[in-house]
Short mmCIF file of C-alpha atoms in Angstrom, two decimals:
data_model
loop_
_atom_site.label_atom_id
_atom_site.label_comp_id
_atom_site.label_asym_id
_atom_site.label_seq_id
_atom_site.Cartn_x
_atom_site.Cartn_y
_atom_site.Cartn_z
CA MET A 1 -21.20 -141.01 -38.78
CA ALA A 2 -17.53 -139.69 -37.70
CA LEU A 3 -17.59 -136.88 -35.67
CA PRO A 4 -16.10 -133.59 -37.57
CA TYR A 5 -12.58 -133.03 -36.85
CA ARG A 6 -13.11 -129.80 -35.03
CA ARG A 7 -14.80 -131.48 -32.33
CA SER A 8 -12.08 -133.77 -31.17
CA ALA A 9 -10.48 -132.89 -28.00
CA VAL A 10 -7.24 -130.40 -27.92
CA GLU A 11 -4.31 -131.39 -25.71
CA PHE A 12 -2.01 -128.44 -25.20
CA GLN A 13 0.31 -126.88 -22.20
CA LEU A 14 -1.69 -124.25 -20.10
CA ASN A 15 0.46 -122.72 -17.71
CA GLY A 16 2.93 -125.60 -17.77
CA GLU A 17 0.17 -128.30 -17.16
CA SER A 18 -0.98 -130.69 -19.93
CA ARG A 19 -4.68 -130.33 -20.48
CA GLN A 20 -7.41 -131.59 -22.61
CA VAL A 21 -10.50 -129.94 -23.59
CA GLY A 22 -13.33 -130.69 -26.17
CA GLY A 23 -12.73 -128.48 -29.34
CA PRO A 24 -13.13 -126.02 -30.91
CA LEU A 25 -11.60 -123.60 -28.11
CA THR A 26 -11.29 -119.90 -28.44
CA VAL A 27 -9.44 -118.32 -25.88
CA VAL A 28 -12.79 -116.94 -24.10
CA SER A 29 -14.18 -120.50 -23.80
CA LEU A 30 -10.65 -121.82 -22.19
CA LEU A 31 -11.41 -118.59 -19.54
CA GLU A 32 -15.08 -119.75 -18.83
CA ARG A 33 -13.93 -123.07 -18.62
CA PHE A 34 -11.80 -122.46 -15.65
CA ASP A 35 -13.75 -119.70 -13.98
CA LEU A 36 -11.21 -116.46 -15.42
CA GLY A 37 -14.20 -115.32 -17.43
CA ARG A 38 -14.36 -112.31 -14.96
CA ARG A 39 -10.96 -112.02 -14.21
CA ARG A 40 -8.35 -109.50 -15.35
CA VAL A 41 -5.94 -111.55 -17.06
CA ALA A 42 -3.77 -111.50 -19.98
CA VAL A 43 -3.04 -114.40 -22.59
CA ALA A 44 0.29 -115.75 -24.64
CA ILE A 45 -0.04 -118.58 -27.11
CA ASN A 46 3.72 -119.75 -27.69
CA ASP A 47 4.81 -116.74 -26.63
CA GLU A 48 2.81 -114.43 -28.34
CA VAL A 49 0.28 -112.12 -26.44
CA VAL A 50 -3.03 -112.43 -27.48
CA PRO A 51 -4.81 -108.75 -27.76
CA ARG A 52 -8.12 -108.94 -25.59
CA SER A 53 -9.97 -108.14 -28.34
CA ARG A 54 -9.52 -111.43 -30.17
CA PHE A 55 -9.75 -113.20 -27.22
CA ALA A 56 -13.47 -114.50 -28.96
CA GLU A 57 -11.69 -115.78 -32.34
CA VAL A 58 -8.29 -116.73 -31.33
CA GLU A 59 -8.77 -120.58 -31.04
CA ILE A 60 -6.60 -122.65 -29.13
CA HIS A 61 -4.98 -125.98 -31.27
CA GLU A 62 -3.13 -129.05 -30.55
CA GLY A 63 0.22 -128.90 -28.52
CA ASP A 64 -0.02 -124.81 -27.87
CA HIS A 65 1.71 -123.43 -25.03
CA VAL A 66 -0.72 -121.31 -23.24
CA GLU A 67 0.15 -118.69 -20.25
CA VAL A 68 -2.65 -117.13 -18.56
CA ILE A 69 -1.20 -114.21 -16.08
CA HIS A 70 -2.64 -111.87 -13.68
CA ALA A 71 -1.27 -109.20 -11.47
CA VAL A 72 0.45 -110.05 -8.01
CA GLY A 73 2.06 -108.15 -5.64
CA GLY A 74 5.84 -107.59 -6.31
CA GLY A 75 8.43 -104.84 -5.91
CA MET B 1 5.85 -81.35 -1.94
CA SER B 2 7.73 -79.07 -4.10
CA GLY B 3 7.46 -79.63 -7.88
CA THR B 4 6.18 -82.63 -10.26
CA TYR B 5 7.99 -84.63 -12.59
CA ARG B 6 7.11 -86.84 -15.40
CA LEU B 7 7.57 -90.54 -16.42
CA GLY B 8 6.28 -90.72 -20.04
CA GLU B 9 2.48 -89.79 -20.07
CA HIS B 10 2.09 -89.73 -16.45
CA GLU B 11 2.93 -86.48 -14.09
CA PHE B 12 3.34 -87.34 -10.21
CA SER B 13 3.81 -85.00 -7.34
CA SER B 14 4.93 -87.86 -4.68
CA ARG B 15 8.62 -88.57 -5.27
CA LEU B 16 7.99 -92.18 -3.62
CA ILE B 17 7.11 -95.41 -5.32
CA VAL B 18 6.43 -98.20 -3.65
CA GLY B 19 5.88 -102.01 -4.32
CA SER B 20 3.13 -104.14 -3.50
CA GLY B 21 4.89 -107.57 -2.77
CA LYS B 22 5.84 -108.98 0.87
CA TYR B 23 2.63 -107.52 2.56
CA SER B 24 0.59 -109.80 5.06
CA SER B 25 -2.57 -109.31 3.65
CA PHE B 26 -4.06 -107.25 0.45
CA GLU B 27 -5.43 -104.64 3.46
CA GLU B 28 -2.13 -103.80 5.25
CA ASN B 29 -0.91 -103.38 1.23
CA ARG B 30 -3.67 -100.79 0.57
CA ARG B 31 -3.09 -99.11 4.27
CA ALA B 32 0.70 -98.92 3.72
CA LEU B 33 0.15 -97.32 0.20
CA ASP B 34 -1.90 -94.86 1.44
CA ALA B 35 0.39 -93.71 4.39
CA SER B 36 3.32 -93.78 1.66
CA GLY B 37 1.38 -91.03 -0.17
CA THR B 38 2.47 -92.93 -3.10
CA GLU B 39 0.57 -92.41 -6.92
CA MET B 40 2.39 -95.34 -8.43
CA THR B 41 2.92 -98.64 -6.86
CA THR B 42 5.04 -101.68 -8.86
CA VAL B 43 3.08 -104.88 -9.37
CA ALA B 44 4.40 -108.56 -10.57
CA VAL B 45 2.73 -110.63 -13.39
CA ARG B 46 2.79 -114.44 -12.70
CA ARG B 47 0.68 -117.60 -14.05
CA VAL B 48 -2.69 -117.58 -12.36
CA ASP B 49 -2.98 -120.65 -10.24
CA LEU B 50 -5.65 -122.68 -11.74
CA SER B 51 -6.56 -124.24 -8.65
CA GLN B 52 -7.29 -121.39 -6.57
CA LYS B 53 -10.49 -120.75 -7.80
CA GLY B 54 -12.18 -117.48 -6.14
CA ALA B 55 -9.01 -116.14 -4.65
CA GLY B 56 -8.82 -112.57 -3.73
CA SER B 57 -6.91 -110.59 -6.25
CA LEU B 58 -4.88 -107.31 -5.72
CA LEU B 59 -6.30 -105.20 -8.03
CA GLU B 60 -9.40 -105.13 -6.05
CA HIS B 61 -7.37 -103.69 -3.33
CA VAL B 62 -5.22 -101.75 -5.29
CA PRO B 63 -7.37 -100.22 -7.93
CA PRO B 64 -5.84 -99.14 -11.28
CA GLU B 65 -8.43 -95.66 -10.67
CA ARG B 66 -6.51 -94.91 -7.72
CA PHE B 67 -3.10 -95.74 -8.41
CA VAL B 68 -0.94 -95.63 -11.43
CA LEU B 69 0.22 -99.34 -11.79
CA LEU B 70 3.80 -100.14 -12.97
CA PRO B 71 4.06 -103.85 -13.85
CA ASN B 72 7.66 -105.18 -13.72
CA THR B 73 9.36 -107.55 -15.27
CA ALA B 74 10.94 -109.43 -12.01
CA GLY B 75 12.26 -112.56 -12.07
CA CYS B 76 13.22 -112.47 -15.67
CA PHE B 77 16.64 -113.70 -16.81
CA THR B 78 16.52 -113.36 -20.41
CA VAL B 79 16.02 -110.63 -22.81
CA LYS B 80 12.91 -112.63 -24.34
CA GLU B 81 11.43 -113.50 -20.78
CA ALA B 82 11.42 -109.72 -20.05
CA VAL B 83 10.11 -108.60 -23.53
CA THR B 84 7.14 -111.33 -23.55
CA THR B 85 6.35 -110.51 -19.74
CA ALA B 86 6.54 -106.96 -20.61
CA GLN B 87 4.05 -106.97 -23.75
CA LEU B 88 1.82 -109.21 -21.44
CA ALA B 89 1.84 -106.90 -18.69
CA ARG B 90 0.94 -103.96 -21.21
CA GLU B 91 -2.09 -106.00 -22.50
CA LEU B 92 -3.39 -106.96 -18.40
CA LEU B 93 -3.35 -103.18 -17.37
CA ASP B 94 -3.62 -101.18 -20.48
CA THR B 95 -0.28 -99.37 -19.60
CA LYS B 96 2.87 -98.45 -21.66
CA LEU B 97 4.92 -98.12 -18.50
CA ILE B 98 7.19 -101.12 -17.56
CA LYS B 99 10.07 -101.48 -14.96
CA LEU B 100 12.63 -103.51 -16.80
CA GLU B 101 14.33 -105.92 -14.62
CA VAL B 102 16.71 -108.38 -15.99
CA ILE B 103 18.27 -110.25 -13.45
CA GLY B 104 21.94 -111.46 -14.00
CA ASP B 105 22.76 -113.36 -10.92
CA GLU B 106 20.14 -115.16 -8.38
CA ARG B 107 22.40 -114.79 -5.31
CA THR B 108 22.71 -111.07 -5.64
CA LEU B 109 19.70 -110.30 -7.94
CA PHE B 110 21.99 -107.95 -9.89
CA PRO B 111 20.92 -106.75 -13.27
CA ASP B 112 22.08 -108.20 -16.48
CA CYS B 113 23.79 -104.93 -18.06
CA ALA B 114 24.12 -106.33 -21.70
CA ALA B 115 20.38 -108.02 -21.45
CA THR B 116 18.64 -104.68 -19.82
CA LEU B 117 20.24 -102.92 -22.74
CA GLU B 118 19.02 -105.29 -25.23
CA ALA B 119 15.50 -105.51 -24.02
CA ALA B 120 15.29 -102.11 -23.34
CA ARG B 121 16.18 -101.30 -26.91
CA ILE B 122 13.69 -103.66 -28.00
CA LEU B 123 10.53 -102.75 -25.77
CA VAL B 124 11.62 -98.61 -26.60
CA ASP B 125 11.07 -99.17 -30.34
CA ASP B 126 7.59 -100.96 -29.19
CA GLY B 127 6.54 -97.94 -27.82
CA PHE B 128 6.94 -98.68 -23.90
CA THR B 129 7.74 -96.14 -21.34
CA VAL B 130 10.65 -97.91 -20.03
CA LEU B 131 12.28 -97.77 -16.77
CA PRO B 132 15.11 -100.18 -15.74
CA TYR B 133 16.58 -101.46 -12.84
CA ILE B 134 20.27 -101.19 -13.44
CA GLY B 135 23.60 -101.54 -11.63
CA ASP B 136 24.91 -98.05 -10.09
CA ASP B 137 26.77 -97.81 -13.47
CA PRO B 138 26.80 -94.04 -15.16
CA VAL B 139 27.90 -95.49 -18.21
CA ALA B 140 24.92 -97.89 -18.58
CA CYS B 141 22.68 -95.16 -17.33
CA GLN B 142 24.05 -93.14 -19.93
CA ARG B 143 23.49 -96.16 -22.52
CA LEU B 144 20.25 -96.43 -21.39
CA GLU B 145 19.03 -92.89 -21.88
CA GLU B 146 20.61 -93.02 -25.32
CA ILE B 147 18.59 -95.90 -26.12
CA GLY B 148 15.56 -93.78 -24.86
CA CYS B 149 14.42 -94.81 -21.70
CA ALA B 150 12.18 -92.44 -19.62
CA ALA B 151 14.15 -92.90 -16.79
CA VAL B 152 17.30 -94.85 -14.92
CA MET B 153 16.67 -96.60 -11.89
CA PRO B 154 20.29 -98.10 -10.23
CA LEU B 155 20.30 -99.57 -7.36
CA ALA B 156 21.33 -98.11 -3.83
CA ALA B 157 21.83 -101.98 -2.55
CA PRO B 158 21.05 -105.39 -3.53
CA ILE B 159 17.15 -105.95 -3.98
CA GLY B 160 15.58 -106.73 -0.39
CA SER B 161 19.06 -106.28 1.12
CA GLY B 162 18.27 -103.04 3.18
CA LEU B 163 21.56 -101.83 3.22
CA GLY B 164 20.99 -98.22 2.22
CA ILE B 165 22.73 -95.95 -0.41
CA ARG B 166 26.27 -98.19 -0.61
CA ASN B 167 27.89 -95.99 -3.25
CA PRO B 168 26.50 -92.33 -3.27
CA THR B 169 29.36 -90.91 -5.45
CA ASN B 170 28.15 -93.18 -7.97
CA ILE B 171 24.66 -92.09 -7.88
CA ARG B 172 25.80 -88.35 -7.56
CA ILE B 173 28.15 -88.94 -10.82
CA ILE B 174 24.89 -90.77 -12.79
CA LEU B 175 22.68 -87.65 -11.61
CA GLU B 176 25.30 -85.43 -13.45
CA SER B 177 25.57 -87.91 -16.49
CA VAL B 178 22.21 -88.07 -17.57
CA SER B 179 19.33 -85.81 -18.04
CA VAL B 180 16.40 -87.99 -17.68
CA PRO B 181 14.93 -88.77 -14.14
CA VAL B 182 17.17 -91.05 -11.76
CA ILE B 183 14.78 -93.25 -9.25
CA VAL B 184 16.73 -94.99 -6.85
CA ASP B 185 15.37 -98.40 -6.98
CA ALA B 186 16.36 -101.35 -4.31
CA GLY B 187 18.27 -101.32 -1.49
CA VAL B 188 16.76 -98.69 1.14
CA GLY B 189 16.21 -99.92 4.39
CA THR B 190 14.90 -97.17 6.63
CA ALA B 191 13.93 -93.49 6.29
CA SER B 192 17.09 -91.90 6.34
CA ASP B 193 18.32 -93.66 3.22
CA ALA B 194 15.40 -92.31 1.55
CA ALA B 195 16.73 -89.15 2.73
CA VAL B 196 20.06 -89.60 1.63
CA ALA B 197 18.92 -90.47 -2.21
CA MET B 198 16.81 -87.33 -2.31
CA GLU B 199 19.51 -84.95 -0.76
CA LEU B 200 21.89 -86.44 -3.27
CA GLY B 201 19.20 -84.97 -5.91
CA CYS B 202 17.51 -88.33 -7.01
CA THR B 203 14.28 -87.79 -9.01
CA ALA B 204 12.45 -90.37 -6.48
CA VAL B 205 12.77 -93.42 -4.86
CA LEU B 206 11.08 -96.81 -5.46
CA MET B 207 10.94 -99.09 -2.35
CA SER B 208 9.22 -102.49 -1.54
CA THR B 209 10.81 -104.30 1.34
CA GLY B 210 12.09 -101.14 3.22
CA ILE B 211 8.48 -100.61 4.10
CA ALA B 212 6.77 -104.28 4.01
CA ALA B 213 9.72 -105.94 5.93
CA ALA B 214 9.06 -103.37 8.84
CA LYS B 215 7.47 -104.60 12.06
CA ASP B 216 4.83 -101.68 11.33
CA PRO B 217 4.89 -101.33 7.55
CA VAL B 218 2.02 -98.77 7.74
CA LYS B 219 3.93 -96.83 10.41
CA MET B 220 7.35 -97.15 8.12
CA ALA B 221 5.35 -95.88 5.37
CA THR B 222 4.23 -92.55 6.56
CA ALA B 223 8.31 -92.36 7.88
CA MET B 224 9.24 -92.95 4.13
CA ARG B 225 6.72 -90.28 2.73
CA LEU B 226 8.18 -87.93 5.29
CA ALA B 227 11.82 -88.83 4.69
CA VAL B 228 11.28 -88.44 0.70
CA GLU B 229 9.64 -84.94 1.27
CA ALA B 230 12.25 -83.74 3.75
CA GLY B 231 15.56 -85.02 1.54
CA ARG B 232 13.66 -83.15 -1.40
CA LEU B 233 13.26 -80.18 0.75
CA ALA B 234 16.67 -80.32 1.64
CA TYR B 235 17.97 -80.79 -1.77
CA GLU B 236 15.78 -78.07 -2.96
CA ALA B 237 17.25 -76.04 0.01
CA GLY B 238 20.89 -76.38 -0.74
CA ARG B 239 22.90 -77.68 2.21
CA MET B 240 25.49 -75.74 3.83
CA PRO B 241 29.24 -76.39 3.01
CA ARG B 242 30.60 -78.97 5.09
CA ARG B 243 34.03 -77.66 7.03
CA LEU B 244 36.12 -79.20 9.29
CA TYR B 245 36.32 -77.06 12.03
CA ALA B 246 33.99 -75.26 14.06
CA GLN B 247 32.28 -71.56 13.08
CA ALA B 248 30.69 -70.11 15.91
CA SER B 249 26.94 -69.56 15.75
CA SER B 250 26.39 -67.07 18.53
CA PRO B 251 28.55 -63.16 18.71
CA GLU B 252 32.00 -63.38 19.14
CA GLU B 253 31.83 -59.89 20.04
CA GLY B 254 29.96 -58.24 23.35
CA LEU B 255 31.04 -61.51 25.42
CA ILE B 256 30.81 -60.54 29.29
CA ASP B 257 34.19 -59.90 31.39
CA VAL B 258 34.45 -62.21 34.64
CA GLY B 259 36.87 -62.41 37.08
#
């Protein structure tokens, strides 16, 4: 029996690098996968900011450009 | 320190705003911030380095409960980059404040005036408290005020140059041209530069390299705190008029007659 479509791997760009992760992939599961679950970060998908309140529901799709940013020193 | 000033929802009594980059460690950064007496520090937003798991975080040392954080759009060369960066920063730090920088030239890091105006318009409409970095151009500052920016932040000299207030007459004209706070941003190299900016009547001074690149950043942070306070007090006190010739301080009558 074929696996449901949603279980197939998702290929996307994460901070400029190509990644392949088993789907379905929400922002929350992405952050946990990269050990960022406890870090204060913000996320944009295809140049659109994802509100933190929607991290659990928003899914990353094939070909998405995902940016995960944090605060660093700067003038 | 006399008086307070407002930027959007925030009220400040310290007139020194300090950057958070270029220090040798987070600890030194924090010590310098404490010594400066600042209530607000700038931060940049950058991609998380996914290969550096468990790296220390700036916000552990510069906690938002202790300092108002002013995110910047440093390094952005287009309106879209600046606007997206500002929106990410707002989500990251739960703040409406944004130090808007749209850079027009890599070598001088001078701002792109037209792009800064366009980005400012978008961000003001989106509800941000926009603090734009801009050239020492009174007309550009007037336009930014008309758009609804909460302050204007003319450069004193190129970012990181430490050249001091290169065009004090333009800063004076800007001060007469706008009613929003004027914050000198960039170019302050030592304490006297900060004092000059404040004596001109600027609301505040924003600096980063002037403290971080000193041999002893914590001591320089103290010097900058005192300079900003001294300059502000001198401005409020109102300086004496300049005269070309001497005017004796001691009485000219009652001198003794010798010989």
